Amino acid sequence: MMGLLAATMMFALPLGVIGIVAAAAGFLCRPMQPLLLLAMAWGVGWLCTGLAAGDRFAPVMILPLLLAFVIALGASAAVRRGMEHGYRVEAAGPVAAD
């Protein structure tokens, strides 16, 4: 179980960075986020195919890679929504307290 967690975190860092970049791009230009996430999905699929054809422990790394990918997708969507919400709150200005 600890190996699964360690392997997932190993993949989560680079995929998380790509997810954050996709969120920032989606905030600035909304159609860019799905394109970047699609490119990330293609890369993950390509890597899974390579791992499946590998020797020894390589096929075992597919599950952690897919888990990290799902985590990065959720984080990317949450970050973009948080940025949009913060922008809307700031644009509304201070609310007068009664």
CSV table of N, CA and C in Angstrom, one decimal:
chain,number,residue,atom,x,y,z
A,1,MET,N,0.8,-1.2,0.0
A,1,MET,CA,0.0,0.0,0.0
A,1,MET,C,0.9,1.3,0.0
A,2,MET,N,2.0,1.2,0.8
A,2,MET,CA,2.9,2.4,0.8
A,2,MET,C,3.5,2.6,-0.5
A,3,GLY,N,3.8,1.5,-1.2
A,3,GLY,CA,4.4,1.6,-2.6
A,3,GLY,C,3.5,2.2,-3.5
A,4,LEU,N,2.2,1.9,-3.4
A,4,LEU,CA,1.2,2.5,-4.3
A,4,LEU,C,1.1,4.0,-4.1
A,5,LEU,N,1.1,4.4,-2.8
A,5,LEU,CA,1.1,5.8,-2.4
A,5,LEU,C,2.3,6.6,-2.9
A,6,ALA,N,3.5,6.0,-2.7
A,6,ALA,CA,4.7,6.6,-3.2
A,6,ALA,C,4.8,6.7,-4.7
A,7,ALA,N,4.3,5.7,-5.4
A,7,ALA,CA,4.3,5.8,-6.9
A,7,ALA,C,3.3,6.8,-7.4
A,8,THR,N,2.2,6.9,-6.7
A,8,THR,CA,1.2,7.8,-7.1
A,8,THR,C,1.7,9.3,-6.9
A,9,MET,N,2.4,9.5,-5.8
A,9,MET,CA,2.9,10.8,-5.6
A,9,MET,C,4.0,11.2,-6.5
A,10,MET,N,4.8,10.1,-7.0
A,10,MET,CA,5.8,10.3,-8.0
A,10,MET,C,5.3,10.9,-9.3
A,11,PHE,N,4.1,10.4,-9.7
A,11,PHE,CA,3.5,10.8,-10.9
A,11,PHE,C,2.6,12.1,-10.7
A,12,ALA,N,2.1,12.3,-9.5
A,12,ALA,CA,1.2,13.4,-9.2
A,12,ALA,C,1.9,14.7,-9.3
A,13,LEU,N,3.2,14.8,-8.9
A,13,LEU,CA,3.9,16.1,-9.0
A,13,LEU,C,4.0,16.7,-10.4
A,14,PRO,N,4.5,15.9,-11.4
A,14,PRO,CA,4.5,16.5,-12.7
A,14,PRO,C,3.2,16.7,-13.4
A,15,LEU,N,2.3,15.8,-13.1
A,15,LEU,CA,0.9,15.9,-13.7
A,15,LEU,C,0.2,17.0,-13.0
A,16,GLY,N,0.4,17.3,-11.7
A,16,GLY,CA,-0.2,18.4,-11.0
A,16,GLY,C,0.3,19.7,-11.5
A,17,VAL,N,1.5,19.8,-11.9
A,17,VAL,CA,2.1,21.1,-12.4
A,17,VAL,C,1.4,21.3,-13.8
A,18,ILE,N,1.3,20.3,-14.6
A,18,ILE,CA,0.6,20.5,-15.9
A,18,ILE,C,-0.9,20.9,-15.7
A,19,GLY,N,-1.5,20.3,-14.6
A,19,GLY,CA,-2.9,20.6,-14.3
A,19,GLY,C,-3.0,22.1,-13.9
A,20,ILE,N,-2.1,22.6,-13.1
A,20,ILE,CA,-2.1,24.0,-12.7
A,20,ILE,C,-1.9,24.9,-13.8
A,21,VAL,N,-1.0,24.6,-14.7
A,21,VAL,CA,-0.8,25.4,-15.9
A,21,VAL,C,-2.1,25.4,-16.8
A,22,ALA,N,-2.7,24.2,-16.9
A,22,ALA,CA,-4.0,24.1,-17.7
A,22,ALA,C,-5.1,25.0,-17.0
A,23,ALA,N,-5.1,25.0,-15.7
A,23,ALA,CA,-6.1,25.8,-15.0
A,23,ALA,C,-5.8,27.3,-15.2
A,24,ALA,N,-4.6,27.7,-15.2
A,24,ALA,CA,-4.3,29.1,-15.4
A,24,ALA,C,-4.6,29.5,-16.9
A,25,ALA,N,-4.3,28.6,-17.8
A,25,ALA,CA,-4.6,28.9,-19.2
A,25,ALA,C,-6.1,28.9,-19.4
A,26,GLY,N,-6.9,28.0,-18.7
A,26,GLY,CA,-8.3,28.0,-18.8
A,26,GLY,C,-8.9,29.2,-18.2
A,27,PHE,N,-8.3,29.8,-17.2
A,27,PHE,CA,-8.8,31.1,-16.6
A,27,PHE,C,-8.6,32.2,-17.6
A,28,LEU,N,-7.5,32.3,-18.3
A,28,LEU,CA,-7.2,33.3,-19.2
A,28,LEU,C,-7.9,33.2,-20.6
A,29,CYS,N,-8.0,31.9,-21.0
A,29,CYS,CA,-8.7,31.6,-22.3
A,29,CYS,C,-9.4,30.3,-22.1
A,30,ARG,N,-10.7,30.3,-21.9
A,30,ARG,CA,-11.4,29.1,-21.5
A,30,ARG,C,-11.2,27.9,-22.3
A,31,PRO,N,-11.1,28.0,-23.7
A,31,PRO,CA,-11.0,26.8,-24.5
A,31,PRO,C,-9.6,26.1,-24.4
A,32,MET,N,-8.6,26.8,-23.7
A,32,MET,CA,-7.3,26.2,-23.6
A,32,MET,C,-7.2,25.1,-22.6
A,33,GLN,N,-8.0,25.2,-21.5
A,33,GLN,CA,-7.9,24.1,-20.5
A,33,GLN,C,-8.2,22.7,-21.0
A,34,PRO,N,-9.3,22.6,-21.7
A,34,PRO,CA,-9.6,21.2,-22.2
A,34,PRO,C,-8.5,20.7,-23.2
A,35,LEU,N,-8.0,21.6,-24.0
A,35,LEU,CA,-6.9,21.2,-24.9
A,35,LEU,C,-5.7,20.8,-24.2
A,36,LEU,N,-5.2,21.5,-23.2
A,36,LEU,CA,-4.1,21.1,-22.4
A,36,LEU,C,-4.3,19.8,-21.7
A,37,LEU,N,-5.5,19.6,-21.1
A,37,LEU,CA,-5.8,18.4,-20.4
A,37,LEU,C,-5.9,17.2,-21.4
A,38,LEU,N,-6.4,17.5,-22.6
A,38,LEU,CA,-6.4,16.4,-23.6
A,38,LEU,C,-5.0,16.0,-24.0
A,39,ALA,N,-4.1,17.0,-24.1
A,39,ALA,CA,-2.7,16.7,-24.4
A,39,ALA,C,-2.1,15.9,-23.3
A,40,MET,N,-2.4,16.2,-22.0
A,40,MET,CA,-1.9,15.5,-20.9
A,40,MET,C,-2.5,14.1,-20.9
A,41,ALA,N,-3.7,13.9,-21.3
A,41,ALA,CA,-4.4,12.6,-21.3
A,41,ALA,C,-3.7,11.7,-22.4
A,42,TRP,N,-3.3,12.4,-23.5
A,42,TRP,CA,-2.6,11.6,-24.6
A,42,TRP,C,-1.3,11.2,-24.1
A,43,GLY,N,-0.6,12.1,-23.4
A,43,GLY,CA,0.7,11.7,-22.9
A,43,GLY,C,0.6,10.6,-21.9
A,44,VAL,N,-0.4,10.6,-21.0
A,44,VAL,CA,-0.6,9.5,-20.0
A,44,VAL,C,-0.9,8.2,-20.7
A,45,GLY,N,-1.7,8.3,-21.7
A,45,GLY,CA,-2.0,7.1,-22.5
A,45,GLY,C,-0.8,6.5,-23.2
A,46,TRP,N,0.0,7.4,-23.8
A,46,TRP,CA,1.2,6.9,-24.4
A,46,TRP,C,2.2,6.3,-23.4
A,47,LEU,N,2.3,6.9,-22.2
A,47,LEU,CA,3.2,6.3,-21.2
A,47,LEU,C,2.6,5.0,-20.7
A,48,CYS,N,1.3,4.9,-20.5
A,48,CYS,CA,0.7,3.6,-20.1
A,48,CYS,C,0.9,2.5,-21.1
A,49,THR,N,0.9,2.8,-22.4
A,49,THR,CA,1.2,1.9,-23.4
A,49,THR,C,2.6,1.4,-23.3
A,50,GLY,N,3.5,2.3,-23.1
A,50,GLY,CA,4.9,2.0,-22.9
A,50,GLY,C,5.2,1.1,-21.7
A,51,LEU,N,4.5,1.5,-20.6
A,51,LEU,CA,4.7,0.7,-19.4
A,51,LEU,C,4.1,-0.7,-19.5
A,52,ALA,N,3.0,-0.8,-20.2
A,52,ALA,CA,2.4,-2.1,-20.4
A,52,ALA,C,3.3,-3.1,-21.2
A,53,ALA,N,4.1,-2.5,-22.1
A,53,ALA,CA,4.9,-3.4,-22.9
A,53,ALA,C,6.3,-3.6,-22.2
A,54,GLY,N,6.5,-3.0,-21.1
A,54,GLY,CA,7.8,-3.1,-20.4
A,54,GLY,C,8.0,-4.4,-19.6
A,55,ASP,N,9.2,-4.5,-19.1
A,55,ASP,CA,9.5,-5.7,-18.3
A,55,ASP,C,9.4,-5.5,-16.8
A,56,ARG,N,9.5,-6.5,-16.1
A,56,ARG,CA,9.6,-6.6,-14.6
A,56,ARG,C,8.4,-5.8,-14.0
A,57,PHE,N,8.7,-4.7,-13.3
A,57,PHE,CA,7.7,-4.0,-12.5
A,57,PHE,C,7.1,-2.8,-13.3
A,58,ALA,N,7.4,-2.6,-14.5
A,58,ALA,CA,6.8,-1.5,-15.3
A,58,ALA,C,5.3,-1.5,-15.4
A,59,PRO,N,4.6,-2.7,-15.7
A,59,PRO,CA,3.2,-2.7,-15.7
A,59,PRO,C,2.5,-2.3,-14.4
A,60,VAL,N,3.2,-2.5,-13.3
A,60,VAL,CA,2.6,-2.2,-12.0
A,60,VAL,C,2.5,-0.7,-11.8
A,61,MET,N,3.2,0.1,-12.6
A,61,MET,CA,3.2,1.6,-12.5
A,61,MET,C,2.0,2.2,-13.2
A,62,ILE,N,1.2,1.4,-13.9
A,62,ILE,CA,0.0,2.0,-14.6
A,62,ILE,C,-1.1,2.5,-13.7
A,63,LEU,N,-1.4,1.7,-12.6
A,63,LEU,CA,-2.4,2.1,-11.7
A,63,LEU,C,-2.1,3.5,-11.0
A,64,PRO,N,-0.8,3.6,-10.4
A,64,PRO,CA,-0.5,4.9,-9.8
A,64,PRO,C,-0.5,6.0,-10.8
A,65,LEU,N,-0.1,5.8,-12.1
A,65,LEU,CA,-0.2,6.8,-13.1
A,65,LEU,C,-1.6,7.3,-13.3
A,66,LEU,N,-2.5,6.3,-13.5
A,66,LEU,CA,-3.9,6.7,-13.7
A,66,LEU,C,-4.5,7.4,-12.5
A,67,LEU,N,-4.2,7.0,-11.3
A,67,LEU,CA,-4.7,7.7,-10.1
A,67,LEU,C,-4.2,9.1,-10.0
A,68,ALA,N,-2.9,9.3,-10.3
A,68,ALA,CA,-2.3,10.6,-10.3
A,68,ALA,C,-3.0,11.5,-11.4
A,69,PHE,N,-3.3,10.9,-12.6
A,69,PHE,CA,-4.0,11.6,-13.6
A,69,PHE,C,-5.4,12.1,-13.2
A,70,VAL,N,-6.1,11.2,-12.6
A,70,VAL,CA,-7.4,11.6,-12.1
A,70,VAL,C,-7.4,12.7,-11.0
A,71,ILE,N,-6.4,12.6,-10.1
A,71,ILE,CA,-6.2,13.7,-9.1
A,71,ILE,C,-5.9,15.0,-9.8
A,72,ALA,N,-5.0,15.0,-10.8
A,72,ALA,CA,-4.6,16.2,-11.5
A,72,ALA,C,-5.8,16.8,-12.2
A,73,LEU,N,-6.6,16.0,-12.8
A,73,LEU,CA,-7.8,16.5,-13.5
A,73,LEU,C,-8.7,17.2,-12.5
A,74,GLY,N,-9.0,16.6,-11.4
A,74,GLY,CA,-9.9,17.2,-10.4
A,74,GLY,C,-9.3,18.5,-9.8
A,75,ALA,N,-8.0,18.5,-9.6
A,75,ALA,CA,-7.3,19.7,-9.0
A,75,ALA,C,-7.3,20.8,-10.1
A,76,SER,N,-7.1,20.5,-11.3
A,76,SER,CA,-7.1,21.5,-12.3
A,76,SER,C,-8.5,22.2,-12.4
A,77,ALA,N,-9.5,21.5,-12.4
A,77,ALA,CA,-10.9,22.0,-12.4
A,77,ALA,C,-11.2,22.9,-11.2
A,78,ALA,N,-10.8,22.4,-10.0
A,78,ALA,CA,-11.0,23.1,-8.8
A,78,ALA,C,-10.2,24.4,-8.7
A,79,VAL,N,-9.0,24.4,-9.2
A,79,VAL,CA,-8.2,25.6,-9.2
A,79,VAL,C,-8.8,26.7,-10.1
A,80,ARG,N,-9.2,26.3,-11.3
A,80,ARG,CA,-9.8,27.2,-12.3
A,80,ARG,C,-11.1,27.8,-11.7
A,81,ARG,N,-11.9,27.0,-11.1
A,81,ARG,CA,-13.2,27.5,-10.5
A,81,ARG,C,-12.9,28.4,-9.4
A,82,GLY,N,-11.9,28.1,-8.6
A,82,GLY,CA,-11.5,29.0,-7.5
A,82,GLY,C,-11.0,30.3,-8.0
A,83,MET,N,-10.2,30.3,-9.0
A,83,MET,CA,-9.7,31.5,-9.6
A,83,MET,C,-10.9,32.4,-10.2
A,84,GLU,N,-11.8,31.7,-10.8
A,84,GLU,CA,-12.9,32.5,-11.4
A,84,GLU,C,-13.8,33.1,-10.3
A,85,HIS,N,-14.0,32.3,-9.2
A,85,HIS,CA,-14.8,32.8,-8.1
A,85,HIS,C,-14.1,34.0,-7.4
A,86,GLY,N,-12.8,33.9,-7.2
A,86,GLY,CA,-12.1,35.0,-6.6
A,86,GLY,C,-12.1,36.2,-7.5
A,87,TYR,N,-12.1,36.0,-8.8
A,87,TYR,CA,-12.1,37.2,-9.7
A,87,TYR,C,-13.5,37.8,-9.6
A,88,ARG,N,-14.6,37.0,-9.5
A,88,ARG,CA,-15.9,37.6,-9.4
A,88,ARG,C,-16.1,38.3,-8.1
A,89,VAL,N,-15.6,37.8,-7.0
A,89,VAL,CA,-15.8,38.4,-5.7
A,89,VAL,C,-15.0,39.7,-5.7
A,90,GLU,N,-13.8,39.8,-6.3
A,90,GLU,CA,-13.0,41.0,-6.3
A,90,GLU,C,-13.7,42.0,-7.2
A,91,ALA,N,-14.3,41.6,-8.3
A,91,ALA,CA,-14.9,42.5,-9.3
A,91,ALA,C,-16.2,43.1,-8.7
A,92,ALA,N,-16.8,42.4,-7.8
A,92,ALA,CA,-18.1,42.9,-7.1
A,92,ALA,C,-17.8,44.0,-6.2
A,93,GLY,N,-16.6,44.1,-5.7
A,93,GLY,CA,-16.2,45.1,-4.8
A,93,GLY,C,-16.6,44.8,-3.3
A,94,PRO,N,-16.2,45.7,-2.4
A,94,PRO,CA,-16.6,45.4,-1.0
A,94,PRO,C,-18.1,45.5,-0.8
A,95,VAL,N,-18.6,44.6,0.0
A,95,VAL,CA,-20.0,44.6,0.3
A,95,VAL,C,-20.2,45.4,1.6
A,96,ALA,N,-21.1,46.3,1.5
A,96,ALA,CA,-21.4,47.1,2.7
A,96,ALA,C,-22.0,46.3,3.8
A,97,ALA,N,-21.4,46.4,5.0
A,97,ALA,CA,-21.9,45.6,6.2
A,97,ALA,C,-23.1,46.4,6.8
A,98,ASP,N,-24.1,45.7,7.1
A,98,ASP,CA,-25.3,46.4,7.8
A,98,ASP,C,-25.1,46.5,9.2
